[in-house]
PDB file of C-alpha atoms in Angstrom:
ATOM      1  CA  UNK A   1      34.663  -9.744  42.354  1.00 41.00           C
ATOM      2  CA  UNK A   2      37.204  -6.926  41.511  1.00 44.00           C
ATOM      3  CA  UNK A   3      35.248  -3.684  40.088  1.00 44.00           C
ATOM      4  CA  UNK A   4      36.220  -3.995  36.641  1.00 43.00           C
ATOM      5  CA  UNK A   5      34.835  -7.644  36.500  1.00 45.00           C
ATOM      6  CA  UNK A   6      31.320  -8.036  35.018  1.00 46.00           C
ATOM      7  CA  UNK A   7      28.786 -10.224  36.367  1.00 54.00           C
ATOM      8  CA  UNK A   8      28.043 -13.638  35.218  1.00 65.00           C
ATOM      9  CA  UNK A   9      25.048 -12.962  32.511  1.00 75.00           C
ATOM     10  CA  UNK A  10      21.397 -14.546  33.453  1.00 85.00           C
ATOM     11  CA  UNK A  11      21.023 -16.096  29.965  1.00 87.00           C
ATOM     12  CA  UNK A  12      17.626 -17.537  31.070  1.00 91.00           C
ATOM     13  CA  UNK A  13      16.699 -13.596  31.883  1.00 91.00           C
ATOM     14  CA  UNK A  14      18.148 -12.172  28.478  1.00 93.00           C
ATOM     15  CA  UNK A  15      16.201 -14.509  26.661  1.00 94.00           C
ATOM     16  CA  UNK A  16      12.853 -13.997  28.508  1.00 95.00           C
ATOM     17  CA  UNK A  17      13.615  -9.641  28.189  1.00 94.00           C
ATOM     18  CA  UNK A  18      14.314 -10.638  23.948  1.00 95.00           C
ATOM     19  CA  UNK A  19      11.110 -12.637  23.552  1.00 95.00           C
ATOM     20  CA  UNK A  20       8.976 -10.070  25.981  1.00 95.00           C
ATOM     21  CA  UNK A  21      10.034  -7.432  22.869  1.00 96.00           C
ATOM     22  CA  UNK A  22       9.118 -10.040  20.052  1.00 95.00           C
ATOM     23  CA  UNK A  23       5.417  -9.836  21.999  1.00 94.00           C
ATOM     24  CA  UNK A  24       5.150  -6.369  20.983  1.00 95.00           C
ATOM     25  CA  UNK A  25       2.339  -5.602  18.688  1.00 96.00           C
ATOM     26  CA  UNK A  26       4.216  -2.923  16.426  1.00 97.00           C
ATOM     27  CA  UNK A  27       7.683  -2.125  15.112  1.00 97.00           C
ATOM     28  CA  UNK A  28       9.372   1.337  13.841  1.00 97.00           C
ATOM     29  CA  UNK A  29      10.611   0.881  10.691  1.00 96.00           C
ATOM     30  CA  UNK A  30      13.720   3.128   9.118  1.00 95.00           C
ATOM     31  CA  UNK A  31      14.071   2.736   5.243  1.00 93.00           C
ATOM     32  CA  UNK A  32      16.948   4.767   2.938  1.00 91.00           C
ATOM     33  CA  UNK A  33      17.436   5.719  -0.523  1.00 84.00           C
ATOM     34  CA  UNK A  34      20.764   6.054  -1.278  1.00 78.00           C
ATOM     35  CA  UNK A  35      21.519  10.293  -1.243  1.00 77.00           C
ATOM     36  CA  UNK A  36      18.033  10.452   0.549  1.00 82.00           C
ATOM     37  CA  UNK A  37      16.686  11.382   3.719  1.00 86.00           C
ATOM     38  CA  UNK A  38      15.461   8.206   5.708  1.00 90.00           C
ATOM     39  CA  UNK A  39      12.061   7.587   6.294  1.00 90.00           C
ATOM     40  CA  UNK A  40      10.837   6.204   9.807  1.00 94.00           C
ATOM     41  CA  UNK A  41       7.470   4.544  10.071  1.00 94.00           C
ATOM     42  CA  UNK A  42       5.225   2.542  12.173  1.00 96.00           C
ATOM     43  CA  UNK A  43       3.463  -1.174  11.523  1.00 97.00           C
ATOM     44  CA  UNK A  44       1.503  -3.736  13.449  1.00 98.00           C
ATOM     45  CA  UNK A  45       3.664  -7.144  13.226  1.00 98.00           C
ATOM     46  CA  UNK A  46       2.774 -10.459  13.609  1.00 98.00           C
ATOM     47  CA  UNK A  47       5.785 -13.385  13.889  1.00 96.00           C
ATOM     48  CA  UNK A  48       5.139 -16.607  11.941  1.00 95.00           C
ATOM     49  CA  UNK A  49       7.459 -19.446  12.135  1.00 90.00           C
ATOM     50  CA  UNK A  50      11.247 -17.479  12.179  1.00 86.00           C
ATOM     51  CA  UNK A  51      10.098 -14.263  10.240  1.00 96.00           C
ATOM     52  CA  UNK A  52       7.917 -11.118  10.615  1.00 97.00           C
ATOM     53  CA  UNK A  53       5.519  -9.865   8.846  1.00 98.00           C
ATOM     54  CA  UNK A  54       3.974  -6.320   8.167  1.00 98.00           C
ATOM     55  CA  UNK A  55       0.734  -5.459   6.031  1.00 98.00           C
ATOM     56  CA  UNK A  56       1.675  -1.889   4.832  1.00 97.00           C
ATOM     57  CA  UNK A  57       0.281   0.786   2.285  1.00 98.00           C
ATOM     58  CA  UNK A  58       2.071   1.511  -0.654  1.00 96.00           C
ATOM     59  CA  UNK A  59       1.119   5.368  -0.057  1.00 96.00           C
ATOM     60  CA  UNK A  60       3.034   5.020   2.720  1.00 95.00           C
ATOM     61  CA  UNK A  61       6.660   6.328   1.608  1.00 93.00           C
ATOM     62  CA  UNK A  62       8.511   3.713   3.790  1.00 94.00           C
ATOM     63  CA  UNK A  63       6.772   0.708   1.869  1.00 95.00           C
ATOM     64  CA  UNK A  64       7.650   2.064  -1.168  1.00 94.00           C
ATOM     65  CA  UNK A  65      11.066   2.188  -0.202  1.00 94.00           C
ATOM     66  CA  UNK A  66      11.267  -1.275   1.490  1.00 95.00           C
ATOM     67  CA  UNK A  67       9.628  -2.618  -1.886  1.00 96.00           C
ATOM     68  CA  UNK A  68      12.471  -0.745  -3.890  1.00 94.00           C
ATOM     69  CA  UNK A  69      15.558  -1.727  -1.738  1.00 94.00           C
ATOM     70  CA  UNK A  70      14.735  -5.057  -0.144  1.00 96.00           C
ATOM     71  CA  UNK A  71      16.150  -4.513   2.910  1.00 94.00           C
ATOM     72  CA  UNK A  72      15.829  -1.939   5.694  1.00 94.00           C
ATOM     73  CA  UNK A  73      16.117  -1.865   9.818  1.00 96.00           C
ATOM     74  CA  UNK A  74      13.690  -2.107  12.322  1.00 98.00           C
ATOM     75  CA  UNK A  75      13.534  -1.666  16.229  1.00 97.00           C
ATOM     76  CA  UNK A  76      10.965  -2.957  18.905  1.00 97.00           C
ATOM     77  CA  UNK A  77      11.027  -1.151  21.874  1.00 96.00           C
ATOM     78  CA  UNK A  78       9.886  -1.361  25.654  1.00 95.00           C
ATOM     79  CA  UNK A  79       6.846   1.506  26.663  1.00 93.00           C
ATOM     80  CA  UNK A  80       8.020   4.045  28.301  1.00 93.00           C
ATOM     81  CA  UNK A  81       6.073   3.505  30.769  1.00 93.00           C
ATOM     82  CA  UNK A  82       7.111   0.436  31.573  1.00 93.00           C
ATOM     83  CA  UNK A  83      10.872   1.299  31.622  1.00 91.00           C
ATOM     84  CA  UNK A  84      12.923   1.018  34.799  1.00 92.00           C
ATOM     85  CA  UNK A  85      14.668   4.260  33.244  1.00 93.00           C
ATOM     86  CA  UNK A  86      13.861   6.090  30.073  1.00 94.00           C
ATOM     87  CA  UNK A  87      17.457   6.317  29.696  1.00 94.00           C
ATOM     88  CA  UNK A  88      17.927   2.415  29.135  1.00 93.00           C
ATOM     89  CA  UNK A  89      14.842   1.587  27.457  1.00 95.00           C
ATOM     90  CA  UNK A  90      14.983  -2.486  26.521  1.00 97.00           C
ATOM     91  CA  UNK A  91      15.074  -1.911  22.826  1.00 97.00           C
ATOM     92  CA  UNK A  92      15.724  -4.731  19.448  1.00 98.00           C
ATOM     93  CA  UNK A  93      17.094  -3.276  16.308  1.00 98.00           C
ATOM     94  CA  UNK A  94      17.835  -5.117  13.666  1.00 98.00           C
ATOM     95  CA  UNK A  95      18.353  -5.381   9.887  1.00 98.00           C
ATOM     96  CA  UNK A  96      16.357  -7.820   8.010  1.00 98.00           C
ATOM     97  CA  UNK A  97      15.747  -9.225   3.951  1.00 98.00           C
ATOM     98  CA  UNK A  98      12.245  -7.673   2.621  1.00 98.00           C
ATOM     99  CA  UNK A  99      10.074 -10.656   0.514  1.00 98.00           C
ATOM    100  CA  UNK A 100       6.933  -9.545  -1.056  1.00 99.00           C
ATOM    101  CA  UNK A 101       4.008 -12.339  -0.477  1.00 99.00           C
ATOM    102  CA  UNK A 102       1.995 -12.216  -3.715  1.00 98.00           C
ATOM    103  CA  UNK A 103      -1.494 -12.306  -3.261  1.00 98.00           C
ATOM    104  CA  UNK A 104      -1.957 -15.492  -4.825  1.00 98.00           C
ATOM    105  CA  UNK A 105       0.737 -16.772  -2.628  1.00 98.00           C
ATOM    106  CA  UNK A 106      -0.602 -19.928  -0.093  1.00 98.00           C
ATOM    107  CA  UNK A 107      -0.202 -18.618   2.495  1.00 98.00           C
ATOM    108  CA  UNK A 108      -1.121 -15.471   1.769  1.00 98.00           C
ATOM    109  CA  UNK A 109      -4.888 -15.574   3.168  1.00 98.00           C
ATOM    110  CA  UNK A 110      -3.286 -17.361   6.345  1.00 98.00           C
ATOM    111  CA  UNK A 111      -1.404 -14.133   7.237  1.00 98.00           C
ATOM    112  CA  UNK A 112      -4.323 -12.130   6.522  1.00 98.00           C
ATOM    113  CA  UNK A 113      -6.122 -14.418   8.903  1.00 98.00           C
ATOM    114  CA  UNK A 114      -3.393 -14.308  11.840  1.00 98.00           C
ATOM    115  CA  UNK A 115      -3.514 -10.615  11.442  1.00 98.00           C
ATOM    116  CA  UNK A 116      -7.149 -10.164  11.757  1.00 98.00           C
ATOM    117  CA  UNK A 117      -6.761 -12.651  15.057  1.00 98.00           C
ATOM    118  CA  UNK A 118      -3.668 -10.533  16.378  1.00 97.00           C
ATOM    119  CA  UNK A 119      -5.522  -7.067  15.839  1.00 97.00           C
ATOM    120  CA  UNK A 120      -9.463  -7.146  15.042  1.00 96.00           C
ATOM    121  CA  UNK A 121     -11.734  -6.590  12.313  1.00 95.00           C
ATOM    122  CA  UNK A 122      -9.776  -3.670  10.810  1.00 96.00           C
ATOM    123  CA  UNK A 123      -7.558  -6.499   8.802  1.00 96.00           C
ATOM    124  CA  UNK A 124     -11.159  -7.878   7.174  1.00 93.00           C
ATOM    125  CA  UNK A 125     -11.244  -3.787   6.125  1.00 95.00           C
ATOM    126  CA  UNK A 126      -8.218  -3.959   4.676  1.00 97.00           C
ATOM    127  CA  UNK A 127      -7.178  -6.884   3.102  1.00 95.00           C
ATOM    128  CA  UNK A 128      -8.500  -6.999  -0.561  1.00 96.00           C
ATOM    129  CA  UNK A 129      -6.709  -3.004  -0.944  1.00 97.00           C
ATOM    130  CA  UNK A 130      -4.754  -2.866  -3.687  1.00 96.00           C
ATOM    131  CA  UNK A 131      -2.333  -0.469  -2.150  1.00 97.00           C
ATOM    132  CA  UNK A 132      -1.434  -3.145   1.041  1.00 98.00           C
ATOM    133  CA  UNK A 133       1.543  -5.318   0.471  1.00 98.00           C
ATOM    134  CA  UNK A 134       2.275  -8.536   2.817  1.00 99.00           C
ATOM    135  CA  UNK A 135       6.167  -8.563   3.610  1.00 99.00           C
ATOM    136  CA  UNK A 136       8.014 -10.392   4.873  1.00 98.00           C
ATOM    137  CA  UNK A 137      11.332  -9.593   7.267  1.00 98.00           C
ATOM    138  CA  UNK A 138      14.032 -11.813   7.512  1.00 98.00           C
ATOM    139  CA  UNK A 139      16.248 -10.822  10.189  1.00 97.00           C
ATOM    140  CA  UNK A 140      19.945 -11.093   9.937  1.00 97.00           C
ATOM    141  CA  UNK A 141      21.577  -9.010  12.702  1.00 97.00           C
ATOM    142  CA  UNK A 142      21.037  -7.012  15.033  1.00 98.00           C
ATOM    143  CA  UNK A 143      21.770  -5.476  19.034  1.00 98.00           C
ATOM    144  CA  UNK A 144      19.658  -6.445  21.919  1.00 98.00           C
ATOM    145  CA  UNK A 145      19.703  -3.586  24.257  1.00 96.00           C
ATOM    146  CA  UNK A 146      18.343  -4.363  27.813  1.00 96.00           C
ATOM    147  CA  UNK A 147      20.125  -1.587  29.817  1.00 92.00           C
ATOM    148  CA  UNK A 148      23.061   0.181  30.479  1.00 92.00           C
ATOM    149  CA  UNK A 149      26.232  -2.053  29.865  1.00 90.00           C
ATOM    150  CA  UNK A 150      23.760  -4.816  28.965  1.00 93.00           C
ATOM    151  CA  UNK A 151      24.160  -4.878  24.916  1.00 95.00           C
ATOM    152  CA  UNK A 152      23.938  -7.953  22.601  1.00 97.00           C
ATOM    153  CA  UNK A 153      24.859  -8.610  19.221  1.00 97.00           C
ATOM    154  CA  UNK A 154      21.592 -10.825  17.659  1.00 97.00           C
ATOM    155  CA  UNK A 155      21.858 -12.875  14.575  1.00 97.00           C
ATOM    156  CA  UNK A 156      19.065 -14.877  12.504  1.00 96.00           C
ATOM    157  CA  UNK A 157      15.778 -14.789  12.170  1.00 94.00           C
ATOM    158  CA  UNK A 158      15.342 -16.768  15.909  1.00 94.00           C
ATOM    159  CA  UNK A 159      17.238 -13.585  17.159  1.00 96.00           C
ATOM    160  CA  UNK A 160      20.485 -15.953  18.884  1.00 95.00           C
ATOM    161  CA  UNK A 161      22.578 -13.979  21.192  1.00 94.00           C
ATOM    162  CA  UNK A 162      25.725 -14.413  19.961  1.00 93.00           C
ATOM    163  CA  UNK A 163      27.685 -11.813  21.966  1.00 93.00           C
ATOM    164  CA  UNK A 164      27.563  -9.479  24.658  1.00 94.00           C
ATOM    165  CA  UNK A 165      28.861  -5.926  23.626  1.00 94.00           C
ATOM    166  CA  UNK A 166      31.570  -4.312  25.630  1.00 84.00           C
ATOM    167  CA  UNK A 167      33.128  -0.683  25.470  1.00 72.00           C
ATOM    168  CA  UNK A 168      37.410  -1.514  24.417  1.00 57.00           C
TER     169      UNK A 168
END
């Protein structure tokens, strides 16, 4: 293989390192205001069918924003202590469509009930607070990052690799 010649890519292995970051049981989430300074946050996720969903408090600045603009990124992102190197972190950012789920949406109590199974009693707590607001995230694109010289452009809501990002 000459030295400027990349390997052939493990698809198999890209696809397991992807779905190994949908497991996660949070996200970060980076909202913007046009002529404002972002705001970053954190929320437990669960995935249901192709989307994601997130049960955040309006007195939280970054739901307030993703209510506002209806769209906003997101990254999932390997523990540190996990990581090979903390350099090259496996990492999934992505930009997705915000939908509110009304309360008196179907499947709104099913959510409810698939968080409370994904992360305890706390969701029993929380769910009849006014403030809390079921959204969902429909992902559109994104990079899959699973090392150095190992980036991949994502698309959809099932997160398809569609490319594999090279320096010109």
């Amino acid at each position: 293989m000459d030295k400027n010649e990349m390997p052939a890519l493990d698809h198999a292995g890209i696809k397991r390192d992807r779905d190994r970051l949908l497991n996660c049981k949070s996200l970060i989430v980076t909202t913007s205001l046009a002529d404002k300074i972002p705001e970053i946050g954190t929320a437990p996720f669960i995935r249901h069918y192709n989307y994601l969903y997130i049960y955040s408090s309006h007195l939280s600045k970054h739901t307030r924003v993703l209510l506002e603009t209806k769209k906003a990124q997101f990254m999932l992102c390997q523990d540190e202590s996990d990581a090979q190197n903390i350099w090259a972190r496996h990492r999934l950012k992505f930009t997705a469509h915000i939908v509110e789920i009304a309360r008196d949406d179907a499947s709104f109590p099913l959510l409810c009930d698939k968080f409370e199974a994904a992360f305890g009693s706390t969701m029993g707590l929380i769910r009849d607070f006014a403030d809390f607001h079921m959204l969902r995230l429909e992902p559109f694109s994104g990079v899959l990052v699973l090392g150095f010289a190992k980036a991949f452009e994502v698309q959809g809501a099932n997160f398809e690799i569609v490319s594999h990002l090279r320096s010109a």
